[in-house]
Coordinates of C-alpha atoms and ligand atoms in Angstrom, one line a residue:
X1 CA 172.6 -136.2 -28.5
X2 CA 173.9 -139.4 -26.5
X3 CA 174.0 -139.0 -22.9
X4 CA 176.1 -140.9 -20.8
X5 CA 174.3 -144.0 -19.4
X6 CA 173.3 -143.6 -15.9
X7 CA 174.6 -145.7 -13.3
X8 CA 172.2 -147.8 -11.7
X9 CA 172.6 -147.2 -7.6
X10 CA 170.7 -150.4 -6.7
X11 CA 168.1 -153.2 -8.1
X12 CA 165.0 -152.6 -6.4
X13 CA 161.6 -151.8 -8.2
X14 CA 161.7 -148.2 -7.3
X15 CA 165.2 -147.3 -8.9
X16 CA 164.7 -149.6 -11.7
X17 CA 161.0 -147.5 -12.5
X18 CA 163.1 -144.3 -12.1
X19 CA 165.8 -145.7 -14.3
X20 CA 163.3 -146.9 -17.0
X21 CA 161.6 -143.7 -16.9
X22 CA 164.0 -141.3 -17.6
X23 CA 164.9 -143.9 -21.0
X24 CA 161.3 -143.2 -22.0
X25 CA 161.4 -139.8 -21.5
X26 CA 164.7 -139.6 -23.8
X27 CA 163.2 -141.7 -26.5
X28 CA 160.2 -139.6 -26.7
X29 CA 162.3 -136.7 -27.3
X30 CA 164.5 -138.0 -29.8
X31 CA 161.8 -139.3 -32.0
X32 CA 162.3 -137.3 -35.4
X33 CA 159.6 -137.9 -38.1
X34 CA 162.0 -136.8 -40.8
X35 CA 164.5 -139.3 -40.2
X36 CA 163.5 -142.3 -38.8
X37 CA 166.5 -144.7 -39.9
X38 CA 168.7 -142.3 -37.5
X39 CA 166.3 -142.8 -34.6
X40 CA 166.4 -146.6 -34.9
X41 CA 170.7 -146.8 -35.3
X42 CA 170.7 -144.3 -32.4
X43 CA 168.5 -146.7 -30.2
X44 CA 168.7 -150.3 -31.4
X45 CA 171.8 -150.1 -33.2
X46 CA 173.8 -153.5 -33.2
X47 CA 176.9 -152.1 -31.9
X48 CA 176.7 -148.4 -30.2
X49 CA 172.8 -148.3 -30.1
X50 CA 171.9 -147.2 -26.9
X51 CA 169.6 -150.1 -26.3
X52 CA 172.8 -152.3 -26.2
X53 CA 175.0 -149.9 -24.1
X54 CA 172.5 -150.0 -21.2
X55 CA 172.0 -153.7 -21.2
X56 CA 175.9 -154.0 -21.3
X57 CA 176.0 -151.3 -18.1
X58 CA 173.1 -152.9 -16.6
X59 CA 172.6 -156.6 -17.2
X60 CA 176.0 -157.8 -17.1
X61 CA 176.8 -156.4 -13.4
X62 CA 173.1 -157.2 -12.3
X63 CA 172.7 -160.0 -9.5
X64 CA 170.5 -163.1 -11.0
X65 CA 167.4 -162.3 -8.9
X66 CA 167.4 -158.8 -10.8
X67 CA 167.6 -160.1 -14.0
X68 CA 163.9 -160.6 -14.5
X69 CA 162.7 -157.4 -13.6
X70 CA 165.3 -155.8 -15.7
X71 CA 164.4 -157.8 -19.2
X72 CA 160.8 -157.2 -18.7
X73 CA 161.7 -153.7 -18.6
X74 CA 164.2 -154.0 -21.3
X75 CA 161.3 -155.2 -23.4
X76 CA 159.1 -152.6 -22.9
X77 CA 161.2 -150.1 -23.6
X78 CA 162.1 -152.1 -26.9
X79 CA 158.6 -152.4 -27.7
X80 CA 158.1 -148.6 -27.3
X81 CA 160.8 -147.8 -29.7
X82 CA 160.0 -150.4 -32.1
X83 CA 156.2 -149.0 -32.0
X84 CA 157.5 -145.2 -32.6
X85 CA 159.0 -146.8 -35.6
X86 CA 156.3 -148.4 -37.2
X87 CA 153.5 -145.5 -36.6
X88 CA 152.9 -143.3 -39.6
X89 CA 155.6 -140.2 -39.9
X90 CA 152.8 -137.7 -38.9
X91 CA 151.5 -139.7 -36.1
X92 CA 154.9 -140.9 -34.7
X93 CA 155.7 -138.0 -32.1
X94 CA 151.6 -138.4 -31.2
X95 CA 151.8 -142.1 -30.6
X96 CA 155.0 -141.9 -28.4
X97 CA 153.8 -138.8 -26.5
X98 CA 150.7 -140.8 -25.7
X99 CA 152.2 -144.2 -24.9
X100 CA 149.7 -145.7 -27.0
X101 CA 150.3 -149.1 -28.0
X102 CA 148.8 -149.4 -31.4
X103 CA 149.3 -153.4 -31.4
X104 CA 146.8 -153.9 -28.8
X105 CA 143.1 -154.7 -29.7
X106 CA 140.7 -152.0 -29.3
X107 CA 138.4 -151.3 -26.5
X108 CA 134.8 -153.3 -26.9
X109 CA 131.9 -151.3 -25.8
X110 CA 128.8 -153.2 -25.5
X111 CA 126.3 -151.6 -26.7
X112 CA 123.6 -152.0 -24.3
X113 CA 119.8 -153.5 -23.9
X114 CA 116.6 -151.5 -23.3
X115 CA 115.5 -152.3 -19.7
X116 CA 113.1 -155.3 -19.3
X117 CA 110.4 -152.8 -18.1
X118 CA 110.4 -150.4 -21.2
X119 CA 110.4 -153.6 -23.2
X120 CA 107.5 -154.6 -21.8
X121 CA 105.5 -151.4 -21.6
X122 CA 106.5 -151.2 -25.6
X123 CA 105.2 -154.7 -25.7
X124 CA 101.9 -153.7 -24.4
X125 CA 101.6 -150.3 -26.0
X126 CA 102.3 -152.4 -29.7
X127 CA 99.2 -154.4 -28.9
X128 CA 97.1 -151.2 -29.1
X129 CA 99.0 -149.6 -31.8
X130 CA 97.6 -152.5 -33.6
X131 CA 94.2 -151.9 -32.9
X132 CA 94.5 -148.3 -33.9
X133 CA 95.3 -146.7 -30.5
X134 CA 97.7 -144.1 -30.6
X135 CA 100.1 -142.9 -27.5
X136 CA 99.5 -139.7 -25.5
X137 CA 102.2 -138.9 -22.5
X138 CA 101.7 -136.5 -19.8
X139 CA 103.7 -134.7 -16.9
X140 CA 104.6 -136.6 -14.1
X141 CA 104.0 -133.4 -11.3
X142 CA 100.4 -133.2 -11.9
X143 CA 97.5 -130.6 -10.6
X144 CA 94.6 -132.2 -7.7
X145 CA 92.3 -131.4 -10.6
X146 CA 93.7 -133.6 -12.9
X147 CA 94.9 -136.7 -10.7
X148 CA 91.9 -136.7 -8.8
X149 CA 89.2 -134.1 -8.8
X150 CA 88.1 -134.8 -12.5
X151 CA 88.4 -138.1 -12.2
X152 CA 85.8 -138.4 -9.7
X153 CA 87.7 -138.3 -6.5
X154 CA 86.3 -135.5 -4.5
X155 CA 88.2 -133.1 -2.1
X156 CA 88.3 -135.0 1.6
X157 CA 86.7 -138.5 -0.1
X158 CA 88.2 -141.8 1.2
X159 CA 88.5 -143.1 -2.4
X160 CA 92.0 -140.9 -2.0
X161 CA 93.3 -142.8 0.9
X162 CA 93.7 -145.8 -1.7
X163 CA 96.7 -143.7 -3.3
X164 CA 99.0 -142.8 -0.6
X165 CA 99.9 -139.5 -2.4
X166 CA 103.2 -137.7 -2.7
X167 CA 102.5 -134.0 -2.3
X168 CA 104.8 -131.1 -3.4
X169 CA 105.7 -128.7 -0.4
X170 CA 104.8 -125.2 -0.4
X171 CA 101.0 -125.4 -2.1
X172 CA 98.8 -124.2 0.9
X173 CA 98.2 -120.9 -0.4
X174 CA 96.8 -122.3 -4.0
X175 CA 93.4 -123.5 -4.2
X176 CA 92.8 -127.2 -3.7
X177 CA 92.3 -127.7 -7.4
X178 CA 95.6 -126.2 -8.5
X179 CA 98.0 -128.0 -6.0
X180 CA 101.0 -129.9 -7.2
X181 CA 101.4 -133.9 -6.5
X182 CA 103.4 -136.6 -8.3
X183 CA 100.5 -138.2 -10.1
X184 CA 99.5 -141.6 -8.6
X185 CA 98.4 -142.8 -11.7
X186 CA 98.6 -142.4 -15.6
X187 CA 94.7 -141.6 -15.5
X188 CA 95.1 -137.8 -15.2
X189 CA 96.5 -138.2 -18.9
X190 CA 93.0 -139.1 -19.8
X191 CA 91.5 -135.6 -18.6
X192 CA 94.3 -133.7 -20.4
X193 CA 93.4 -135.8 -23.8
X194 CA 89.8 -135.1 -23.5
X195 CA 90.4 -131.3 -23.1
X196 CA 92.8 -131.3 -25.9
X197 CA 90.1 -132.8 -28.6
X198 CA 87.0 -134.2 -29.5
X199 CA 85.5 -138.0 -29.3
X200 CA 86.6 -140.4 -31.2
X201 CA 89.6 -141.0 -28.9
X202 CA 91.6 -144.4 -28.8
X203 CA 94.7 -144.0 -26.6
X204 CA 97.2 -146.0 -24.5
X205 CA 99.2 -144.2 -22.1
X206 CA 102.2 -145.3 -20.4
X207 CA 104.1 -143.7 -17.6
X208 CA 105.8 -143.7 -14.6
X209 CA 103.8 -142.8 -11.4
X210 CA 104.3 -142.2 -7.6
X211 CA 103.1 -143.7 -4.8
X212 CA 104.1 -143.1 -1.3
X213 CA 104.0 -146.8 -0.6
X214 CA 107.0 -149.1 1.3
X215 CA 109.4 -151.2 -0.9
X216 CA 108.6 -154.8 -0.6
X217 CA 108.7 -157.7 -3.2
X218 CA 105.6 -156.5 -4.9
X219 CA 105.7 -152.7 -4.5
X220 CA 107.7 -150.0 -5.0
X221 CA 107.2 -146.2 -4.5
X222 CA 107.7 -145.6 -8.4
X223 CA 106.3 -147.9 -10.9
X224 CA 104.9 -147.8 -14.7
X225 CA 101.3 -148.3 -15.8
X226 CA 99.9 -148.7 -19.0
X227 CA 96.5 -146.9 -19.3
X228 CA 94.2 -147.2 -22.2
X229 CA 90.8 -145.0 -22.8
X230 CA 88.8 -145.0 -25.7
X231 CA 85.8 -142.5 -26.2
X232 CA 83.0 -142.6 -28.9
X233 CA 79.4 -143.3 -30.0
X234 CA 77.7 -146.5 -28.7
X235 CA 81.2 -147.8 -26.9
X236 CA 79.9 -151.0 -25.1
X237 CA 81.2 -153.3 -22.2
X238 CA 81.6 -155.7 -24.9
X239 CA 83.9 -153.5 -26.9
X240 CA 85.6 -153.3 -23.5
X241 CA 85.4 -157.2 -23.1
X242 CA 86.5 -158.1 -26.7
X243 CA 89.4 -155.1 -26.8
X244 CA 91.0 -156.7 -23.5
X245 CA 90.5 -160.5 -24.4
X246 CA 92.0 -159.9 -28.0
X247 CA 95.1 -157.5 -25.7
X248 CA 95.6 -160.8 -23.2
X249 CA 95.9 -163.2 -26.3
X250 CA 98.8 -161.2 -27.8
X251 CA 100.2 -160.5 -24.7
X252 CA 100.6 -163.7 -23.1
X253 CA 99.4 -166.1 -26.0
X254 CA 96.4 -167.7 -28.0
X255 CA 95.3 -169.9 -25.3
X256 CA 94.9 -167.3 -22.9
X257 CA 91.4 -166.8 -21.2
X258 CA 90.2 -163.9 -19.7
X259 CA 87.3 -163.4 -16.9
X260 CA 85.8 -160.5 -15.5
X261 CA 85.1 -159.8 -11.9
X262 CA 82.7 -156.5 -10.2
X263 CA 85.4 -154.2 -8.9
X264 CA 85.4 -150.3 -7.8
X265 CA 87.1 -147.6 -9.3
X266 CA 86.0 -143.8 -8.8
X267 CA 86.2 -142.9 -12.6
X268 CA 84.8 -146.1 -14.0
X269 CA 80.7 -147.5 -13.3
X270 CA 80.5 -150.3 -13.7
X271 CA 84.2 -151.2 -12.6
X272 CA 86.1 -154.8 -13.4
X273 CA 89.0 -156.8 -12.4
X274 CA 90.4 -158.9 -15.3
X275 CA 91.6 -162.2 -14.7
X276 CA 93.8 -164.3 -17.3
X277 CA 94.1 -168.1 -17.1
X278 CA 97.4 -168.8 -15.5
X279 CA 100.1 -169.1 -18.2
X280 CA 102.1 -171.3 -16.2
X281 CA 100.0 -174.2 -15.4
X282 CA 97.4 -173.4 -18.4
X283 CA 94.3 -173.1 -15.4
X284 CA 95.2 -176.3 -13.5
X285 CA 96.5 -174.5 -10.4
X286 CA 100.0 -174.2 -9.5
X287 CA 101.9 -172.1 -6.9
X288 CA 102.4 -169.3 -9.0
X289 CA 98.5 -168.9 -9.4
X290 CA 98.0 -169.8 -5.7
X291 CA 96.2 -173.1 -7.0
X292 CA 93.5 -170.8 -8.5
X293 CA 94.2 -171.3 -12.2
X294 CA 93.9 -167.3 -12.5
X295 CA 95.8 -164.8 -12.0
X296 CA 94.6 -160.8 -11.5
X297 CA 96.3 -158.1 -14.0
X298 CA 94.0 -155.5 -14.3
X299 CA 91.6 -153.1 -13.8
X300 CA 89.1 -151.7 -16.1
X301 CA 85.6 -150.3 -16.8
X302 CA 83.0 -147.7 -18.5
X303 CA 83.8 -144.2 -18.3
X304 CA 81.8 -143.0 -15.4
X305 CA 79.6 -140.3 -16.6
X306 CA 80.8 -137.9 -13.5
X307 CA 84.2 -138.0 -15.5
X308 CA 82.5 -136.5 -19.2
X309 CA 80.5 -134.3 -17.1
X310 CA 83.8 -132.8 -15.2
X311 CA 85.4 -132.9 -18.5
X312 CA 82.3 -130.8 -19.9
X313 CA 82.7 -128.2 -17.0
X314 CA 86.4 -127.8 -17.6
X315 CA 85.9 -127.1 -21.0
X316 CA 83.5 -124.6 -20.7
X317 CA 85.2 -123.0 -17.9
X318 CA 88.4 -122.8 -20.5
X319 CA 86.1 -121.3 -23.3
X320 CA 86.0 -124.7 -25.6
X321 CA 83.0 -126.1 -27.4
X322 CA 81.5 -128.2 -24.1
X323 CA 79.3 -130.0 -26.2
X324 CA 81.6 -133.2 -27.4
X325 CA 81.6 -134.9 -23.9
X326 CA 78.3 -134.9 -23.1
X327 CA 77.5 -138.1 -21.6
X328 CA 73.8 -138.0 -23.3
X329 CA 75.5 -138.5 -26.6
X330 CA 78.9 -140.5 -25.8
X331 CA 80.4 -143.3 -23.8
X332 CA 83.7 -144.9 -23.3
X333 CA 86.0 -147.2 -21.5
X334 CA 89.2 -147.2 -19.9
X335 CA 91.5 -149.9 -18.2
X336 CA 95.0 -149.8 -16.5
X337 CA 97.7 -152.1 -16.0
X338 CA 100.9 -152.4 -14.1
X339 CA 104.2 -152.8 -16.1
X340 CA 106.1 -154.1 -13.3
X341 CA 103.2 -157.0 -12.7
X342 CA 103.2 -157.9 -16.3
X343 CA 107.1 -158.1 -16.5
X344 CA 107.2 -160.4 -13.5
X345 CA 105.0 -162.5 -14.9
X346 CA 106.4 -162.9 -18.2
X347 CA 109.9 -163.2 -17.1
X348 CA 109.3 -165.2 -13.8
X349 CA 110.9 -162.6 -11.6
X350 CA 110.0 -162.8 -8.0
X351 CA 111.1 -159.3 -6.4
X352 CA 110.2 -156.0 -7.9
X353 CA 113.5 -154.4 -6.6
X354 CA 115.6 -156.3 -9.2
X355 CA 114.1 -154.1 -11.7
X356 CA 115.7 -151.1 -9.7
X357 CA 118.7 -152.5 -8.8
X358 CA 121.1 -151.9 -11.7
X359 CA 122.5 -155.2 -11.3
X360 CA 124.2 -156.7 -14.6
X361 CA 123.9 -160.0 -13.4
X362 CA 120.0 -159.6 -13.5
X363 CA 119.5 -157.3 -16.3
X364 CA 122.4 -159.1 -18.8
X365 CA 119.7 -162.1 -18.6
X366 CA 117.6 -159.8 -20.8
X367 CA 120.1 -159.0 -23.8
Ligands
ZN1 ZN1 98.8 -171.7 -12.0

C-alpha cells in the first residue's frame, strides 16, 4: 500500500500545507486496529518507514529558509501517528478521524455565577422568609384591574400618571378593567393572593416590572421590585415599623437606623417613605447620602380599606366568600423596594446600566 513519495513543486506554505494534508489523510486511512505494529513500522520504521523516506526526499533538497516550516509540519505529522498508536485500539480510528490530540488538557468551562440582581433579590426575600413570609409570584403581562383599579387607581385618575405604563396593543375593544399592560409594579400580586385565599397572609413578592422610563444612571425601563404584604386581624403601624426596622438591619447591618416620613401611595393609607441611616458614613453625612446622613430606600403603608373593599367586591363577583377581607374585621400593611437601588447601595455601583450590559468585567467582580 506504499505509494510513491510525492514530489514537492515548491516550498511555499500553501504547497507544503497541501502536501502534508495528503499525508495526514494517508495516515488516517492506514490506521488498523488489528495490527498496530504494522502501522508503526509502515510510518516510523527506521530504514524504510514512510516518514523517513519523505524526510529524505523533501528535507535534503530543501532551501535553508524552508527547513523550519517543513520541520514543524513533520513534527505535527509524527504526533498524529504517535497519538494513533497510543489511543486504545477500539478508539484509534475515531481519534485519528477527528484529529483529536488526546494529550492536550480538556476545555475548562467556568460554571457561571448568579447575577448580582438575583443575589440581591434572594437576599431580601430570605430576610422575610426568616420572619415567616412565603413567596408569591404573578404574571408580567397584567390586566388593568389587577395593576391599577383594584389597587385604588380609578380609570383616568391622575395617580396613574406616576407610573408611565406600557400598554399591550389592540385592547380597545375590551372593557377597561380587562385591558392588558406590562405590570408597572409587583403590587397586582397582592390582589391575586387575596383572591386566592383568606387571611392571615404574610407574603413577599419578588419580580420584574416595566415602565416607559428613559434609561439613565438610575432608571431603566425594566427593573425589579420586592414587595411585601401582611394581612391579619389587629395589624398596626407599629407592626409595620418593627418589621421593616428588623429587615433593614438584617440587610445592611445591626447599626442601621430607620426613619419614616409621610408619603402617598393610592393603595396604602397612611403611607410612608422609609430612610435608613447612611451605611457609608454612619449618619455623619457624606457624598453618597448628599450630606444628609440618610438614604431613601422604600415605600410602605397600611393597606387602604378601599383595596380590601375592591377585593371583597371581586370575591363576590367570582362567587367566592366575600367576608374574609371585610375592612371592618382585618387590617394589614404593604411595602415595596427596588432591587437595583439596594444592589447599587450594597455594591457601590453608580450606573444602573452596568447590571444589564452583560459586560463580564463588571459581572466577574461578583464571582
Ligand atoms: Zn453618608
